[in-house]
PDB file of C-alpha atoms in Angstrom:
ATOM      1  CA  UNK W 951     -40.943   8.942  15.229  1.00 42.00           C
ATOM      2  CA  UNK W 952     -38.356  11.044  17.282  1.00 48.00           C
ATOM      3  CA  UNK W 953     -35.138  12.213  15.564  1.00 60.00           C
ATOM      4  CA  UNK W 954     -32.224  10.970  16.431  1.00 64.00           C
ATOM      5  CA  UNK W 955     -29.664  12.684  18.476  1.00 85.00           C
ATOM      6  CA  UNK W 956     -26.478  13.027  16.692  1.00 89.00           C
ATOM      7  CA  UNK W 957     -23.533  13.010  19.165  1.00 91.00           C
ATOM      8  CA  UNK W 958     -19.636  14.187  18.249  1.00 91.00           C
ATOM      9  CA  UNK W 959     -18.395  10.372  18.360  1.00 94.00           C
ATOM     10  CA  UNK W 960     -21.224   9.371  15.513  1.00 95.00           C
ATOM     11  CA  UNK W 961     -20.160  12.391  13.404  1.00 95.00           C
ATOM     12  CA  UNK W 962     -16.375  11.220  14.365  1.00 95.00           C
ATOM     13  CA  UNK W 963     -17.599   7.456  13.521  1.00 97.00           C
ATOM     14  CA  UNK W 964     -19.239   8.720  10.212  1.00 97.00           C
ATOM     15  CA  UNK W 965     -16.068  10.758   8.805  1.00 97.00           C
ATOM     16  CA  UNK W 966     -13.686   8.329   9.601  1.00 98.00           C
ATOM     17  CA  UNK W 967     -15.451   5.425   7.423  1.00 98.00           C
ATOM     18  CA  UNK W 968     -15.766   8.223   4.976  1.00 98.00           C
ATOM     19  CA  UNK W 969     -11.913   8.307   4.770  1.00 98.00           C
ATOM     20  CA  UNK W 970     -11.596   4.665   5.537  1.00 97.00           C
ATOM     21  CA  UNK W 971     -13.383   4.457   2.213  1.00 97.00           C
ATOM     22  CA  UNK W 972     -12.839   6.575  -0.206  1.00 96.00           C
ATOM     23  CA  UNK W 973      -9.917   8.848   1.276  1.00 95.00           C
ATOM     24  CA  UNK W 974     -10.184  11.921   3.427  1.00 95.00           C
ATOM     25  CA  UNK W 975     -10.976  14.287   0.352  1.00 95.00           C
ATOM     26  CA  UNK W 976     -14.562  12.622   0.889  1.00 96.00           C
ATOM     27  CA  UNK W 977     -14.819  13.778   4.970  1.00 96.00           C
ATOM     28  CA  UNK W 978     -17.172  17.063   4.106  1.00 94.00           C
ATOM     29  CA  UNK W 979     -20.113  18.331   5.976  1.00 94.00           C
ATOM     30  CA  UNK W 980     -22.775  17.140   3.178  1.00 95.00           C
ATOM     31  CA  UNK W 981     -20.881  13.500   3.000  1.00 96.00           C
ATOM     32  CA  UNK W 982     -20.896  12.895   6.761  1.00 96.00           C
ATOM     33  CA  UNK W 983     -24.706  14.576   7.056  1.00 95.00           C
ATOM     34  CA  UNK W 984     -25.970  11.951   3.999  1.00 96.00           C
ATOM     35  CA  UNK W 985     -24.040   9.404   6.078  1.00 96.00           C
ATOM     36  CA  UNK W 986     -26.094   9.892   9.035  1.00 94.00           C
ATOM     37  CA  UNK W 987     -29.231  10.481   7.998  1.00 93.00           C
ATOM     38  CA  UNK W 988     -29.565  13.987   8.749  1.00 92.00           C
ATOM     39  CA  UNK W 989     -29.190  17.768   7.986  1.00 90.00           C
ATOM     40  CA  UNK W 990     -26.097  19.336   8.006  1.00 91.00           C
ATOM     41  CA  UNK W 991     -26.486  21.154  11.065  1.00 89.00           C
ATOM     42  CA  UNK W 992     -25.778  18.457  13.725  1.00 87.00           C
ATOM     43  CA  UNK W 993     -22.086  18.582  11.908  1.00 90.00           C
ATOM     44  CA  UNK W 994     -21.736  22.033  12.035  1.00 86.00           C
ATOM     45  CA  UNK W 995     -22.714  22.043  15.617  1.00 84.00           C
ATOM     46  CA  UNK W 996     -19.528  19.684  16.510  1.00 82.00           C
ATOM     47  CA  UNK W 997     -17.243  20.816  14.279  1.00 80.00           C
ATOM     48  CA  UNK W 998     -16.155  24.121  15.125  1.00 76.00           C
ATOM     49  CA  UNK W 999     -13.850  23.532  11.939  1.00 83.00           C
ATOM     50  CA  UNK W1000     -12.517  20.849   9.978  1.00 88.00           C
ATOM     51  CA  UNK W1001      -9.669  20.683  10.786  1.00 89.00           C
ATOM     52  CA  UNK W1002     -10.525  19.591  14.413  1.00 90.00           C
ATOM     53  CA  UNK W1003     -12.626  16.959  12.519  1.00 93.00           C
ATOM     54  CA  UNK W1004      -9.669  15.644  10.202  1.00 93.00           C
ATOM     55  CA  UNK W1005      -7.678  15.436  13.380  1.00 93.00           C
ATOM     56  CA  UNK W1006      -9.846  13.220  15.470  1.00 94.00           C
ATOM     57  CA  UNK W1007     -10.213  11.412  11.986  1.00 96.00           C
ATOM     58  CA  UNK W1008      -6.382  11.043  12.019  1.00 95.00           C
ATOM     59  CA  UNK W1009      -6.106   9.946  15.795  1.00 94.00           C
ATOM     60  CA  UNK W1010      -8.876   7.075  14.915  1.00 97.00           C
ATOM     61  CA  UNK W1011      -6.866   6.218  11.757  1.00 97.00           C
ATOM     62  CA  UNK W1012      -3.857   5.967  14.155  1.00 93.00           C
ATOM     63  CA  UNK W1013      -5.719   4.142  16.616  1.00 95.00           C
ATOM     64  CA  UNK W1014      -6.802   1.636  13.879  1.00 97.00           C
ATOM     65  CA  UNK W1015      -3.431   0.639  12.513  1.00 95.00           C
ATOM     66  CA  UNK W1016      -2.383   0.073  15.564  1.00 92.00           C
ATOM     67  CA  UNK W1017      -4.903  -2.360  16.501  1.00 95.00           C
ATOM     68  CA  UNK W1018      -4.559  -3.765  13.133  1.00 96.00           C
ATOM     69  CA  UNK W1019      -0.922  -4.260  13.222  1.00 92.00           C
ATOM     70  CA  UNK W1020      -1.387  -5.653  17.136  1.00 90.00           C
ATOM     71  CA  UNK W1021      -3.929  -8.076  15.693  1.00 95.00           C
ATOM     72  CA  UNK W1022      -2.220  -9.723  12.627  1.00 94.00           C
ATOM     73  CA  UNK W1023       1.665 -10.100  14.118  1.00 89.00           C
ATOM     74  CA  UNK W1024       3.080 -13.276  14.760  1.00 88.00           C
ATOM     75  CA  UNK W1025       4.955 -13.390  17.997  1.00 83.00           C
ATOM     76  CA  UNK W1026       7.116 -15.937  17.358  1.00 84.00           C
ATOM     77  CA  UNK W1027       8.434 -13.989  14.298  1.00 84.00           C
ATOM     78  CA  UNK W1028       7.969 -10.410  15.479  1.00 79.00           C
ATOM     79  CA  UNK W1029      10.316  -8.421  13.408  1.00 82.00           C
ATOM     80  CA  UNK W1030       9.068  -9.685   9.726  1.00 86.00           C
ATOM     81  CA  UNK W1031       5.746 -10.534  10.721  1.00 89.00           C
ATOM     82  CA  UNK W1032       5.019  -6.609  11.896  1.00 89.00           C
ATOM     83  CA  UNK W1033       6.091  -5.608   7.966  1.00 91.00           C
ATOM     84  CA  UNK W1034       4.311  -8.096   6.612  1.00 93.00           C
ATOM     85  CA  UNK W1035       1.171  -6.532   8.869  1.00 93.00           C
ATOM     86  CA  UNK W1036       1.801  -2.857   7.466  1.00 92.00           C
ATOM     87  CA  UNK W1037       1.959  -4.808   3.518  1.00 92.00           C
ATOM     88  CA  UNK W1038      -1.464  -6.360   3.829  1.00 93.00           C
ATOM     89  CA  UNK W1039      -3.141  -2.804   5.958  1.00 94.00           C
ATOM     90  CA  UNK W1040      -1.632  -1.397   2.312  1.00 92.00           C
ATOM     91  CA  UNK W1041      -3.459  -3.943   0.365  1.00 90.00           C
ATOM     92  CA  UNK W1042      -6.575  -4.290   2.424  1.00 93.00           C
ATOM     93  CA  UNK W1043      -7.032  -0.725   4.098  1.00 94.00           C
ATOM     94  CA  UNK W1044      -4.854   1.728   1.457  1.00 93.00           C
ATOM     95  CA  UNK W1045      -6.766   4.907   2.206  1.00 95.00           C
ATOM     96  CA  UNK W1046      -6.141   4.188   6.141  1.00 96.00           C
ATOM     97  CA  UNK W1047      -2.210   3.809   5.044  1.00 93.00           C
ATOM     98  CA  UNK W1048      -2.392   7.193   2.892  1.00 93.00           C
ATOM     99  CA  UNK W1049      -4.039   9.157   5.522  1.00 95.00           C
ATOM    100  CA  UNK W1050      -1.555   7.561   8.452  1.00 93.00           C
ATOM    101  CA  UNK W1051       1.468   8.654   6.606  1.00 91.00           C
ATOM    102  CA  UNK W1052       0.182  12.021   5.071  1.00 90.00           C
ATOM    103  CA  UNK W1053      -0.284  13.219   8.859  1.00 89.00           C
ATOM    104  CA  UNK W1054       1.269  16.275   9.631  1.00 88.00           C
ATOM    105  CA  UNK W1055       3.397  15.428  12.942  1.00 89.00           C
ATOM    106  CA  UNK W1056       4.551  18.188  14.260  1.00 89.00           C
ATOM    107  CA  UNK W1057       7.878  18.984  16.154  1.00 92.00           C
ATOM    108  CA  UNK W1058       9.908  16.196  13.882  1.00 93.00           C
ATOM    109  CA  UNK W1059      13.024  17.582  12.724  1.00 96.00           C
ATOM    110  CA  UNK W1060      15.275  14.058  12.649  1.00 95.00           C
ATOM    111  CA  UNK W1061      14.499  10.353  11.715  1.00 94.00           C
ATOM    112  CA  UNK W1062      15.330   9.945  15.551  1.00 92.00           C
ATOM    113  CA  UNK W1063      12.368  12.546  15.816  1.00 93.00           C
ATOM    114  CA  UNK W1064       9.927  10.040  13.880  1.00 91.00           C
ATOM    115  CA  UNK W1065      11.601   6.838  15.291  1.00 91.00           C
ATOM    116  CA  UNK W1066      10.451   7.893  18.798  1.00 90.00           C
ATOM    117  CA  UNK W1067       7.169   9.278  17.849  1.00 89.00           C
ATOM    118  CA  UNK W1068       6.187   6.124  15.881  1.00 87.00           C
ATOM    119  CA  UNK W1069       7.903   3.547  17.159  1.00 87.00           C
ATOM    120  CA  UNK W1070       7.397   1.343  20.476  1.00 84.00           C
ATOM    121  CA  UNK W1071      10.610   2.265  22.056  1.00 83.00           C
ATOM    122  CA  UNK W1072      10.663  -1.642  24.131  1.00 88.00           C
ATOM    123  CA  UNK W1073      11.109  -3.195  20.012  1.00 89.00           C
ATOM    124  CA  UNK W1074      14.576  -2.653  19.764  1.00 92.00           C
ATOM    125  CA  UNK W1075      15.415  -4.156  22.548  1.00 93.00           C
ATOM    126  CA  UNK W1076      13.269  -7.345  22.084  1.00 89.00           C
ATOM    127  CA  UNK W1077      15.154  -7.214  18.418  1.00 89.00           C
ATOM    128  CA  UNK W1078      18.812  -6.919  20.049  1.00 91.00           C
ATOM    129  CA  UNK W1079      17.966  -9.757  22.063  1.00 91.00           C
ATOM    130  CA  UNK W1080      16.592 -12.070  19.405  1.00 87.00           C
ATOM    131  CA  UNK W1081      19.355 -11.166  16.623  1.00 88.00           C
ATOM    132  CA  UNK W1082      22.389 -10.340  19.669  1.00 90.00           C
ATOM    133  CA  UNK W1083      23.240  -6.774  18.372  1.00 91.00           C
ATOM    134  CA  UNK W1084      22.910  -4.047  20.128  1.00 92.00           C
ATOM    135  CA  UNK W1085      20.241  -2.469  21.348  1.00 94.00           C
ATOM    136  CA  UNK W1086      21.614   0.885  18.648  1.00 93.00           C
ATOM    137  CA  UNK W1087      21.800  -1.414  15.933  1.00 93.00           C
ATOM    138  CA  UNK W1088      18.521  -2.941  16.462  1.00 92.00           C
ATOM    139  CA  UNK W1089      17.037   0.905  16.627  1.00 93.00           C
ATOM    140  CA  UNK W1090      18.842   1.313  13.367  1.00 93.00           C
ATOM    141  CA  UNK W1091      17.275  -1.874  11.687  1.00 92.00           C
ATOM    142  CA  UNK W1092      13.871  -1.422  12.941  1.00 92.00           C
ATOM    143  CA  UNK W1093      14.148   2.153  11.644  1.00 93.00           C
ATOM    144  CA  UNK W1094      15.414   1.298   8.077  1.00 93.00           C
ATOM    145  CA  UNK W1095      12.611  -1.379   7.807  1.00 92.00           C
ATOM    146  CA  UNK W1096       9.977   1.018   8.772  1.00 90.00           C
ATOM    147  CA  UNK W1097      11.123   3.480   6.399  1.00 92.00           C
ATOM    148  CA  UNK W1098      11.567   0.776   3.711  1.00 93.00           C
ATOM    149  CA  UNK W1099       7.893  -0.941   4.401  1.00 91.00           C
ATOM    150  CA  UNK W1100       6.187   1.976   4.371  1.00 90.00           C
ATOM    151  CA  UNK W1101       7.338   2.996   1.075  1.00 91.00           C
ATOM    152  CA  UNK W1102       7.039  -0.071  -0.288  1.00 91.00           C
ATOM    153  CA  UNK W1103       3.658  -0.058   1.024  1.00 88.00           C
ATOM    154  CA  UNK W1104       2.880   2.947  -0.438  1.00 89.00           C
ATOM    155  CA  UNK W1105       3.713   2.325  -3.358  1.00 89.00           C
ATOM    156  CA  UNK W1106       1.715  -1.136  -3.359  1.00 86.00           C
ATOM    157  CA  UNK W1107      -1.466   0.770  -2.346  1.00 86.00           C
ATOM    158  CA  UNK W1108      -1.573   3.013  -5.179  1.00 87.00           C
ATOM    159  CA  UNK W1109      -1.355   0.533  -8.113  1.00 86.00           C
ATOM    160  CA  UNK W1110      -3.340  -1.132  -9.805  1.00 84.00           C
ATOM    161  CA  UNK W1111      -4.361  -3.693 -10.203  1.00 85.00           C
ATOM    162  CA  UNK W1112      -1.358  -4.345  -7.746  1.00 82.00           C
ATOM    163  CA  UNK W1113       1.231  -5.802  -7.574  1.00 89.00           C
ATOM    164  CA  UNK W1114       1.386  -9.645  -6.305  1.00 90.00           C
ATOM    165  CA  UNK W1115       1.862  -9.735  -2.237  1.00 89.00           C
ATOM    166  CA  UNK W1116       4.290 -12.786  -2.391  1.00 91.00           C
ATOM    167  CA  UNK W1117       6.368 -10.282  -4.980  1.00 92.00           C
ATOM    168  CA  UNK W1118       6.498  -7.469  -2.457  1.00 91.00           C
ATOM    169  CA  UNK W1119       6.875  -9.726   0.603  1.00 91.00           C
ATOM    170  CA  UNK W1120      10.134 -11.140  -0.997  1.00 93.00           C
ATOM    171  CA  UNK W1121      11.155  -7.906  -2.098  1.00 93.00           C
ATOM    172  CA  UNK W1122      10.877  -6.846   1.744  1.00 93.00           C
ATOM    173  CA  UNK W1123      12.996  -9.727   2.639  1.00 92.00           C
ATOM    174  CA  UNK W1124      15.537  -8.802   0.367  1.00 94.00           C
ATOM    175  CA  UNK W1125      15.828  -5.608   2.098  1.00 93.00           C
ATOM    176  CA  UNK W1126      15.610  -6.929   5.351  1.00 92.00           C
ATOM    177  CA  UNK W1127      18.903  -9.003   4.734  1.00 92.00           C
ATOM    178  CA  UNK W1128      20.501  -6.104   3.587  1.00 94.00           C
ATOM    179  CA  UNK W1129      19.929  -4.137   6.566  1.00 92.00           C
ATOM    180  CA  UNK W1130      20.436  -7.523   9.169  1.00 90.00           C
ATOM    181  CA  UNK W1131      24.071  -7.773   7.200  1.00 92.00           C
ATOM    182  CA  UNK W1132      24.169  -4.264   7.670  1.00 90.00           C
ATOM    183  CA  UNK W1133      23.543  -4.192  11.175  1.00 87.00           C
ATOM    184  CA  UNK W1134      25.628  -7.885  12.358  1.00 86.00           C
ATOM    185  CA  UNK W1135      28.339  -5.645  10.418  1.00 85.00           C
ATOM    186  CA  UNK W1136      28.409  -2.952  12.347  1.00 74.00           C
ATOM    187  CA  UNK W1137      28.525  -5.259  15.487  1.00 60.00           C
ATOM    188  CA  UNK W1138      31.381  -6.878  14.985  1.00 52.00           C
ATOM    189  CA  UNK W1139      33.008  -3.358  14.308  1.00 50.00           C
TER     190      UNK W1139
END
């Protein structure tokens, strides 16, 4: 039987279910060799360190929620349905969630900083156009939702057994009242 050629996507492939699993403590040489069926060399032999590895880990991871979150939106309800997206990734996919938001990103120095590097800069002006605010206040709401769901989320992926999803859903609506008050406030000012 001939061996099988290992290529840099499988060993890619391999790590990232590794961390899709079980967290990206588990993406080590031996783990991703066992995964594939085959000495550790291969590994070494595309991984000129781990830290490349992690990264391209980290870009799939990226890659993933986004698809995710593309793929369980509703577009008549945008706004709400995108946080309820990132609430079930946290209860479906939690190490995915952990490693997305543990990513060092460099060159981030104000929310404004993260806003633009995570954010789809054409949302707040679909949400200023749906709610009438401004396209500023919409950036503002979007940003203090993102910043609430993800710690909310966060904090629903690491309990257990877990809190109920209609508890943290309403909880996230809650908050999302605050910050449309917040924001209709601020454009009548």
């Amino acid at each position: 039987m001939p061996k099988q050629r290992i290529t840099k996507e499988m060993v890619v492939d391999a790590a990232f279910e590794l961390a899709r699993q079980g967290g990206m403590e588990q993406v080590i040489v031996k783990n991703i060799a066992e995964k594939l069926g085959c000495s550790v060399q291969p590994i070494y032999s595309y991984c000129n360190n781990m830290d490349g590895l992690r990264n391209d880990v980290e870009n799939k991871v990226r890659s993933f929620l986004q698809n995710y979150i593309a793929a369980h939106i509703d577009k008549n309800d945008l706004f709400r349905s995108t946080g309820h997206a990132y609430l079930q990734l946290a209860k479906e996919e939690p190490h995915i969630l952990k490693i997305f938001i543990l990513q060092k990103r460099e060159n981030v120095s104000t929310l404004d900083d993260l806003y633009n590097l995570e954010a789809n800069t054409q949302i707040p002006k679909t949400i200023a156009n749906e709610l009438k605010i401004s396209v500023e206040n919409a950036k503002q709401l979007h940003l203090n939702m993102l910043i609430y769901t993800i710690g909310i989320g966060t904090i629903f992926s690491i309990t257990t057994p877990g809190i109920a999803l209609n508890e943290i859903y309403a909880q996230q609506e809650i908050a999302y009242k605050a910050f449309l008050k917040q924001a209709l406030d601020y454009g009548m000012q």
